XYZ file of N, CA and C in Angstrom:
492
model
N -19.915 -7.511 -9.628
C -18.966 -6.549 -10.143
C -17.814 -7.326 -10.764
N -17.257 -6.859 -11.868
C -16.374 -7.476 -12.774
C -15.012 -7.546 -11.894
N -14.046 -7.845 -12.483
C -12.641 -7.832 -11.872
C -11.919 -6.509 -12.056
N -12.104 -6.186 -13.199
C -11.643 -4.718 -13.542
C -12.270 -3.809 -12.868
N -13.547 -3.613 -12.911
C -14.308 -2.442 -11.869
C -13.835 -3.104 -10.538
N -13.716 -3.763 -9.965
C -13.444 -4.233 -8.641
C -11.776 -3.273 -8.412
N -10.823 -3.566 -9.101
C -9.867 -3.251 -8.857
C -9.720 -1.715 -8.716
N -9.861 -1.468 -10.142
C -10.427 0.295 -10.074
C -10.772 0.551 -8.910
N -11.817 0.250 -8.702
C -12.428 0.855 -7.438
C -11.650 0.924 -5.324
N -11.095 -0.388 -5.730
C -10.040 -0.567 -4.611
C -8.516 0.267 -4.877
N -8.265 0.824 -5.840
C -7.550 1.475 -6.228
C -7.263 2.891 -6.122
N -9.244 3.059 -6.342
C -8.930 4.890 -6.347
C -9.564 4.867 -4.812
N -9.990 4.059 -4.071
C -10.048 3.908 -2.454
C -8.539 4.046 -1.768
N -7.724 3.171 -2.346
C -6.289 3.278 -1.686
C -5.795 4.784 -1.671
N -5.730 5.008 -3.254
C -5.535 6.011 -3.420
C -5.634 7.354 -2.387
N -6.687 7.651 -2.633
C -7.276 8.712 -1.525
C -7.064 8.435 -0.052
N -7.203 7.300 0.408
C -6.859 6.881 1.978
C -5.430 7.487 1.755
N -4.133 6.868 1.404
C -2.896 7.051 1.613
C -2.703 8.401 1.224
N -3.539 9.156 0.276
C -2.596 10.269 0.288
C -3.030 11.532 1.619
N -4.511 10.893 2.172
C -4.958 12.138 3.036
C -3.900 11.416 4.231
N -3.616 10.468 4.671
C -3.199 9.811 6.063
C -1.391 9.861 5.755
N -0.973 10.241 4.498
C 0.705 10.854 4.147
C 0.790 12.323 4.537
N -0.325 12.932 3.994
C -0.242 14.351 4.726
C -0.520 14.370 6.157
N -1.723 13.709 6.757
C -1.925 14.036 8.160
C -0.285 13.421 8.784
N 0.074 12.510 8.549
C 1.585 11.689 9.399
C 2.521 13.123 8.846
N 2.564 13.631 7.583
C 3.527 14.326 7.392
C 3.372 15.815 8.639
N 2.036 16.009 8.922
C 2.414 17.454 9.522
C 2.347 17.064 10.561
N 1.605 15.746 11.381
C 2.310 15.082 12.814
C 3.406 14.766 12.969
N 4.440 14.277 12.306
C 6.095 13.904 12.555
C 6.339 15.537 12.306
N 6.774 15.578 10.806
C 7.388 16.696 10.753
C 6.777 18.347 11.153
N 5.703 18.690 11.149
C 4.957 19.901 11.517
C 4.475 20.721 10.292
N 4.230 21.684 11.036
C 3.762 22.919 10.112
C 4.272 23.898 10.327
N 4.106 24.499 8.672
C 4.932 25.878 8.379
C 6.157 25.897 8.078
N 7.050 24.861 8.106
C 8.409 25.103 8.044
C 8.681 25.395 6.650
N 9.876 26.195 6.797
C 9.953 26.785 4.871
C 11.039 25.594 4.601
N 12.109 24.759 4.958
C 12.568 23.182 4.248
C 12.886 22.493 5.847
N 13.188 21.453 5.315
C 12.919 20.035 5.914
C 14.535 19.380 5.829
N 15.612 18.627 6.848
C 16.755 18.653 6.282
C 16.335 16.918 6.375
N 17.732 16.788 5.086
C 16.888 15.275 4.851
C 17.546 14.364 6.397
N 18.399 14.807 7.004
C 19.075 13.875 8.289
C 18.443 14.979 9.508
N 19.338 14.441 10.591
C 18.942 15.523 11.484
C 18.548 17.025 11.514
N 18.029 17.689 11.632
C 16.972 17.407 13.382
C 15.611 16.589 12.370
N 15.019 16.691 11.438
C 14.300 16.872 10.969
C 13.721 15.434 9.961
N 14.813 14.273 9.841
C 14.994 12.973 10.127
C 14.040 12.574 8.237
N 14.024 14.287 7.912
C 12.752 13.560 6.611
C 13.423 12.514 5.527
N 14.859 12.361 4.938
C 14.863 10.795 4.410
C 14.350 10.033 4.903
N 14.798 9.540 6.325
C 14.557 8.341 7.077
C 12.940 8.391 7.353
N 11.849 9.191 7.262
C 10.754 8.933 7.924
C 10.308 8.723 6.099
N 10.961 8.216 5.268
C 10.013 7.546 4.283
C 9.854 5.804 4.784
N 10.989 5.200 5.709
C 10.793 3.677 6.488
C 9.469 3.673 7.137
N 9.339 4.216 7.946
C 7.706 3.929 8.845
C 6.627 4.088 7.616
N 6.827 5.105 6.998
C 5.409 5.607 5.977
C 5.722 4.370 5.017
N 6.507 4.032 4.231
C 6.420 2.583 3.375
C 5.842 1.649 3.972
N 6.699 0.999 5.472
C 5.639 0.154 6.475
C 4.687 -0.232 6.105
N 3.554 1.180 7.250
C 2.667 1.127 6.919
C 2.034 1.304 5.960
N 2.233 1.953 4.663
C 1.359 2.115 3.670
C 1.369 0.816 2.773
N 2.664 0.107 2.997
C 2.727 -1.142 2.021
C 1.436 -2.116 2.859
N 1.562 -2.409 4.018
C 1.111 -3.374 4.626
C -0.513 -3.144 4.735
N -0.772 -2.276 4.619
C -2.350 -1.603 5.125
C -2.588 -1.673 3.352
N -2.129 -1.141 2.407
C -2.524 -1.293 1.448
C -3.037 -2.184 0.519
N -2.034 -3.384 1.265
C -2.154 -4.681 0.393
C -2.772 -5.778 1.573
N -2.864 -5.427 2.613
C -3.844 -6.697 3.888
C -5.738 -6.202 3.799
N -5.545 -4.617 4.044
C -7.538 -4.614 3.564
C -7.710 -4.838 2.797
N -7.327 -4.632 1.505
C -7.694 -4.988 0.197
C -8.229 -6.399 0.118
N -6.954 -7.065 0.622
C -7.185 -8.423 0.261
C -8.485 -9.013 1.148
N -8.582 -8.988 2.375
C -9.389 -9.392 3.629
C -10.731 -8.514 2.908
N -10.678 -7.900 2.403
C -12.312 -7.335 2.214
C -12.678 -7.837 0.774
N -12.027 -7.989 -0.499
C -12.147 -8.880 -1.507
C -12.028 -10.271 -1.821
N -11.516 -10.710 -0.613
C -11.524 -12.203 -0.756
C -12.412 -12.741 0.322
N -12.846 -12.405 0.942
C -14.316 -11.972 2.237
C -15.286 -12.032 1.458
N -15.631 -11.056 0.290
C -16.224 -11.123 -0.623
C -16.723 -12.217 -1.517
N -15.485 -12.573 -1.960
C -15.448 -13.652 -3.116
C -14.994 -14.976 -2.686
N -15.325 -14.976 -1.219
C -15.075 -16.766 -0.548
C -16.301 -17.796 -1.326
N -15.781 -18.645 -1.440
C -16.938 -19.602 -1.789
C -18.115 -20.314 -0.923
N -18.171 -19.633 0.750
C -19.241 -19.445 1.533
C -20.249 -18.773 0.983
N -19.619 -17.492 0.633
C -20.336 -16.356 0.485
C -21.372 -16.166 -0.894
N -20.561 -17.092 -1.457
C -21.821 -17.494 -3.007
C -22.069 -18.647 -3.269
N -22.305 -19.616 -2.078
C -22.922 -20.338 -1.637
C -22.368 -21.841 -2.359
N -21.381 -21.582 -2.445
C -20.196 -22.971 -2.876
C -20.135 -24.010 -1.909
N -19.839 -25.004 -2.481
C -19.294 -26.024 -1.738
C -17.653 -25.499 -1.617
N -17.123 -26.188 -0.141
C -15.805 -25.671 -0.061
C -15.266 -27.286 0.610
N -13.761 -26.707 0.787
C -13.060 -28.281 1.219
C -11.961 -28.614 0.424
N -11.704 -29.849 0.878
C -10.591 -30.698 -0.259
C -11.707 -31.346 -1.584
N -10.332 -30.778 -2.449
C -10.861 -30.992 -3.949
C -12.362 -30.435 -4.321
N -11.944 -29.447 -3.776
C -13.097 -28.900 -4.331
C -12.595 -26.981 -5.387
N -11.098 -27.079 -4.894
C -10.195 -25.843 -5.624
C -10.574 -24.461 -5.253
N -11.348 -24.512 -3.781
C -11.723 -23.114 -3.397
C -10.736 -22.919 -2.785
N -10.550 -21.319 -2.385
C -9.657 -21.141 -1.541
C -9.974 -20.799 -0.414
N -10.102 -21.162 0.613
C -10.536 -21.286 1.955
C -9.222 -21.637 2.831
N -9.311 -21.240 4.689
C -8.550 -21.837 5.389
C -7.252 -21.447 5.422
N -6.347 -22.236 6.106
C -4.826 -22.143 6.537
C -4.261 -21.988 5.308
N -4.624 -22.214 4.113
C -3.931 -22.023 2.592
C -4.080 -20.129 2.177
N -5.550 -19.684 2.607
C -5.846 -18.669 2.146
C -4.682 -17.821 3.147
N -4.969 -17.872 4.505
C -4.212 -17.376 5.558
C -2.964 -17.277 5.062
N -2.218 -18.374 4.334
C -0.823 -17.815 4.276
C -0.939 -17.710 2.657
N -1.477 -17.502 2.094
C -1.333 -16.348 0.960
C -1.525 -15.441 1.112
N -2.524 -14.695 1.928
C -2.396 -13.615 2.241
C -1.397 -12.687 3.060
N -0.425 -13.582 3.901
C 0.367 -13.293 4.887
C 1.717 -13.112 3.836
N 1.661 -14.631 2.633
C 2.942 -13.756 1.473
C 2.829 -12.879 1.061
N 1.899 -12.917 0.539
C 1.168 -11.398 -0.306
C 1.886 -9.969 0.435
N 1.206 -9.959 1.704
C 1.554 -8.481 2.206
C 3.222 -8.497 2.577
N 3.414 -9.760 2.608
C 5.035 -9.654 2.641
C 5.843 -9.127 1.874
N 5.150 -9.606 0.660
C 5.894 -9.495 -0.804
C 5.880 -7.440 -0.861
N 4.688 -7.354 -0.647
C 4.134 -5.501 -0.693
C 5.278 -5.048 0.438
N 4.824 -5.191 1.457
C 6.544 -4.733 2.504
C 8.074 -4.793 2.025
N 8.145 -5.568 1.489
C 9.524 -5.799 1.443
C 9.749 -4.986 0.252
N 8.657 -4.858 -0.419
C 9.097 -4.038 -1.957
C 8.573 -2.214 -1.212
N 8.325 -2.046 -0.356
C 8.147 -0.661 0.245
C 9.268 -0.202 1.055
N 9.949 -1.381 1.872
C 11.265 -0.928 2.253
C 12.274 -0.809 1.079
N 12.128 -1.313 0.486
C 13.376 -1.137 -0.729
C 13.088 0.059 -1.377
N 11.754 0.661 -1.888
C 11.388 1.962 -2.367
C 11.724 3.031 -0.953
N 11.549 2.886 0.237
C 11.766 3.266 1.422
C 13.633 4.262 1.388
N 14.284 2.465 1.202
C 15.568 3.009 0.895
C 16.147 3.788 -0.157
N 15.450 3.265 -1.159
C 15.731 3.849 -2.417
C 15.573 5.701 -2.702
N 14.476 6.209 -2.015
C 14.042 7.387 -1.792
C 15.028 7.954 -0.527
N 15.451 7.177 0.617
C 16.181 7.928 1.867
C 17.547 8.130 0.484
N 18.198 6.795 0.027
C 19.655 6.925 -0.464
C 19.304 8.469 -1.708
N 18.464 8.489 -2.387
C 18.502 9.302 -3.182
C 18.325 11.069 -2.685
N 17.845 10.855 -1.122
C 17.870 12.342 -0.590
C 19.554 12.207 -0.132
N 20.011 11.376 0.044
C 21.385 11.631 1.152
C 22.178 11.742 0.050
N 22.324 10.972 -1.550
C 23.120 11.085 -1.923
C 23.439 12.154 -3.025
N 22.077 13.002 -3.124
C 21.619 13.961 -3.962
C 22.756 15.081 -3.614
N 22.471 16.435 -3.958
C 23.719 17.357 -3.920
C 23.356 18.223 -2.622
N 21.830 18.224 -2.488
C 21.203 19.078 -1.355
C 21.431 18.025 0.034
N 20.735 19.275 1.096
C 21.184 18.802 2.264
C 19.964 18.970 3.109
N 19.055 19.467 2.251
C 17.247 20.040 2.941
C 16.863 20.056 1.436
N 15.317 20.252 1.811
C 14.170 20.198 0.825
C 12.963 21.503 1.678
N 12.479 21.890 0.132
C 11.865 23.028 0.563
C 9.892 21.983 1.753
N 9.161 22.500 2.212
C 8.965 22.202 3.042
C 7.607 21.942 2.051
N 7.127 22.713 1.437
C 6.092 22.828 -0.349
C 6.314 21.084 -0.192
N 7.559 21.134 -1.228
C 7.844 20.221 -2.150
C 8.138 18.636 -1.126
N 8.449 18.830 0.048
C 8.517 17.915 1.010
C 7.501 17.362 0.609
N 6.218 18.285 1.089
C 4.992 17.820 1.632
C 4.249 16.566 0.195
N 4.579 17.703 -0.909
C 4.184 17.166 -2.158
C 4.521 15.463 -2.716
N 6.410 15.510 -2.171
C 6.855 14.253 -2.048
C 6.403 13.225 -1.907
N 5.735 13.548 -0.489
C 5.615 12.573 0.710
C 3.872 12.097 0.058
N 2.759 13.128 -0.192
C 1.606 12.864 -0.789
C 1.689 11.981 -1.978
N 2.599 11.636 -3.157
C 2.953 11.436 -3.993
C 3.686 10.105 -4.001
N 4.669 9.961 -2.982
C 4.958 8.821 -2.682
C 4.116 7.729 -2.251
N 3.244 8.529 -1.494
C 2.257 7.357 -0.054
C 1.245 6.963 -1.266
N 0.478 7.950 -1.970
C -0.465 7.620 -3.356
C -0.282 6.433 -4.117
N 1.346 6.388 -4.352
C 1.710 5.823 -5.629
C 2.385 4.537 -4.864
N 2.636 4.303 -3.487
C 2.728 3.667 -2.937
C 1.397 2.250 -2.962
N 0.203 3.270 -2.028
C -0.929 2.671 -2.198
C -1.344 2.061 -2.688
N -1.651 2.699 -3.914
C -1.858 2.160 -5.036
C -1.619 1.148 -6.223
N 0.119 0.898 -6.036
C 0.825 -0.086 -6.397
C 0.618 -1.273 -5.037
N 0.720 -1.433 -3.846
C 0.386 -2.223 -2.966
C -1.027 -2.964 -3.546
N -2.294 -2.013 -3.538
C -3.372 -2.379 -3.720
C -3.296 -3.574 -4.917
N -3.001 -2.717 -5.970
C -2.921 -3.692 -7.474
C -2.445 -5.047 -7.539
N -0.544 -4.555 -6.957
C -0.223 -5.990 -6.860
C -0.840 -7.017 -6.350
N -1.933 -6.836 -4.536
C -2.290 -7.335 -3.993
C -3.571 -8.384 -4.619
N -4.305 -7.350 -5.290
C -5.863 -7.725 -5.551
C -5.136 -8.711 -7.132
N -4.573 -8.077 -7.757
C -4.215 -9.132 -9.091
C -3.742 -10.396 -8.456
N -3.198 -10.177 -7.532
C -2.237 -11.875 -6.802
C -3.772 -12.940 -6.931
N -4.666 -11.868 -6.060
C -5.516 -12.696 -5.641
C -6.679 -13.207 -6.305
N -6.985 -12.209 -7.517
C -7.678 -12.880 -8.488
C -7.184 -13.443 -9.254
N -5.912 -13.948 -9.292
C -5.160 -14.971 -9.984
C -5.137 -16.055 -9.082
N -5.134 -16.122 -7.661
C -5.068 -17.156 -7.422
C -6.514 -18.041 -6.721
N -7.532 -16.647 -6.808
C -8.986 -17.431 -6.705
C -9.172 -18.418 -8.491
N -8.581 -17.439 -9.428
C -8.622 -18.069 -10.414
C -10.375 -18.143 -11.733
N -11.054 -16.477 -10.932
C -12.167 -15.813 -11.309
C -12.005 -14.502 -11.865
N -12.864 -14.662 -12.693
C -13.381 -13.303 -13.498
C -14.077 -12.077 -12.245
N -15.167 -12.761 -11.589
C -16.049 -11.832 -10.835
C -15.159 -11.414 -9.294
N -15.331 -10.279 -8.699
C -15.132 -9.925 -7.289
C -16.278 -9.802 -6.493
């Protein structure tokens, strides 16, 4: 499979994972039925975009990588591996992958904040409970999905291959 179909495909996978597991977290924290949602107390919905970035940054951009570069190890298509040999294998791969999902976290808390500051500093004081929900599906999606990309491009840039 090419690099482009590879990605696609880990893409519209993210996709769909984060947005069904944004709704299931959304009606486990916050519930069901409510007609709005206040963005601070009792109801905490700015602040519960921190946990959902979390996890959606970190899960988005660590399977991806661990199941495409699992894939495309140079064991696995029957390479020679080692020094000087320019595979990526070992304690090198380990902590690229460990920047990688760092890099995806840290850019999910900042979207995290960026979304709490823009409910607190907006003119409202609640959100209808619809449009909550819609938010939150929309965010975690586009979340995902950007995690995924950044992740898998890092890494076929730094296997330094066409194929996945």
């Amino acid at each position: 499979m090419n690099r482009a179909a590879r990605l696609r495909r880990e893409q519209v996978t993210s996709g769909i994972v984060n947005f069904v597991l944004s709704g299931a977290f959304f009606f486990g924290v916050l519930g069901f039925g409510k007609s709005s949602l206040h963005f601070a107390a009792p109801d905490n919905f700015a602040l519960d975009f921190l946990p959902q970035s979390t996890a959606i940054a970190s899960m988005s951009s660590l399977v991806p990588l661990l199941v495409v570069s699992g894939r495309t190890s140079p064991e696995k298509r029957g390479e020679r591996t080692g020094p000087g040999t320019g595979a990526a294998t070992g304690p090198g791969t380990t902590a690229f992958i460990v920047r990688t999902v760092l890099s995806v976290v840290v850019a999910g808390i900042v979207g995290a904040g960026l979304a709490a500051a823009f409910c607190f500093l907006g003119p409202g004081r609640e959100i209808g409970g619809s449009l909550a929900l819609a938010v939150k599906l929309v965010y975690g999606t586009v979340l995902g999905v950007s995690g995924t990309t950044f992740a898998l491009n890092r890494l076929f840039a730094h296997h330094g291959r066409e194929t996945a």
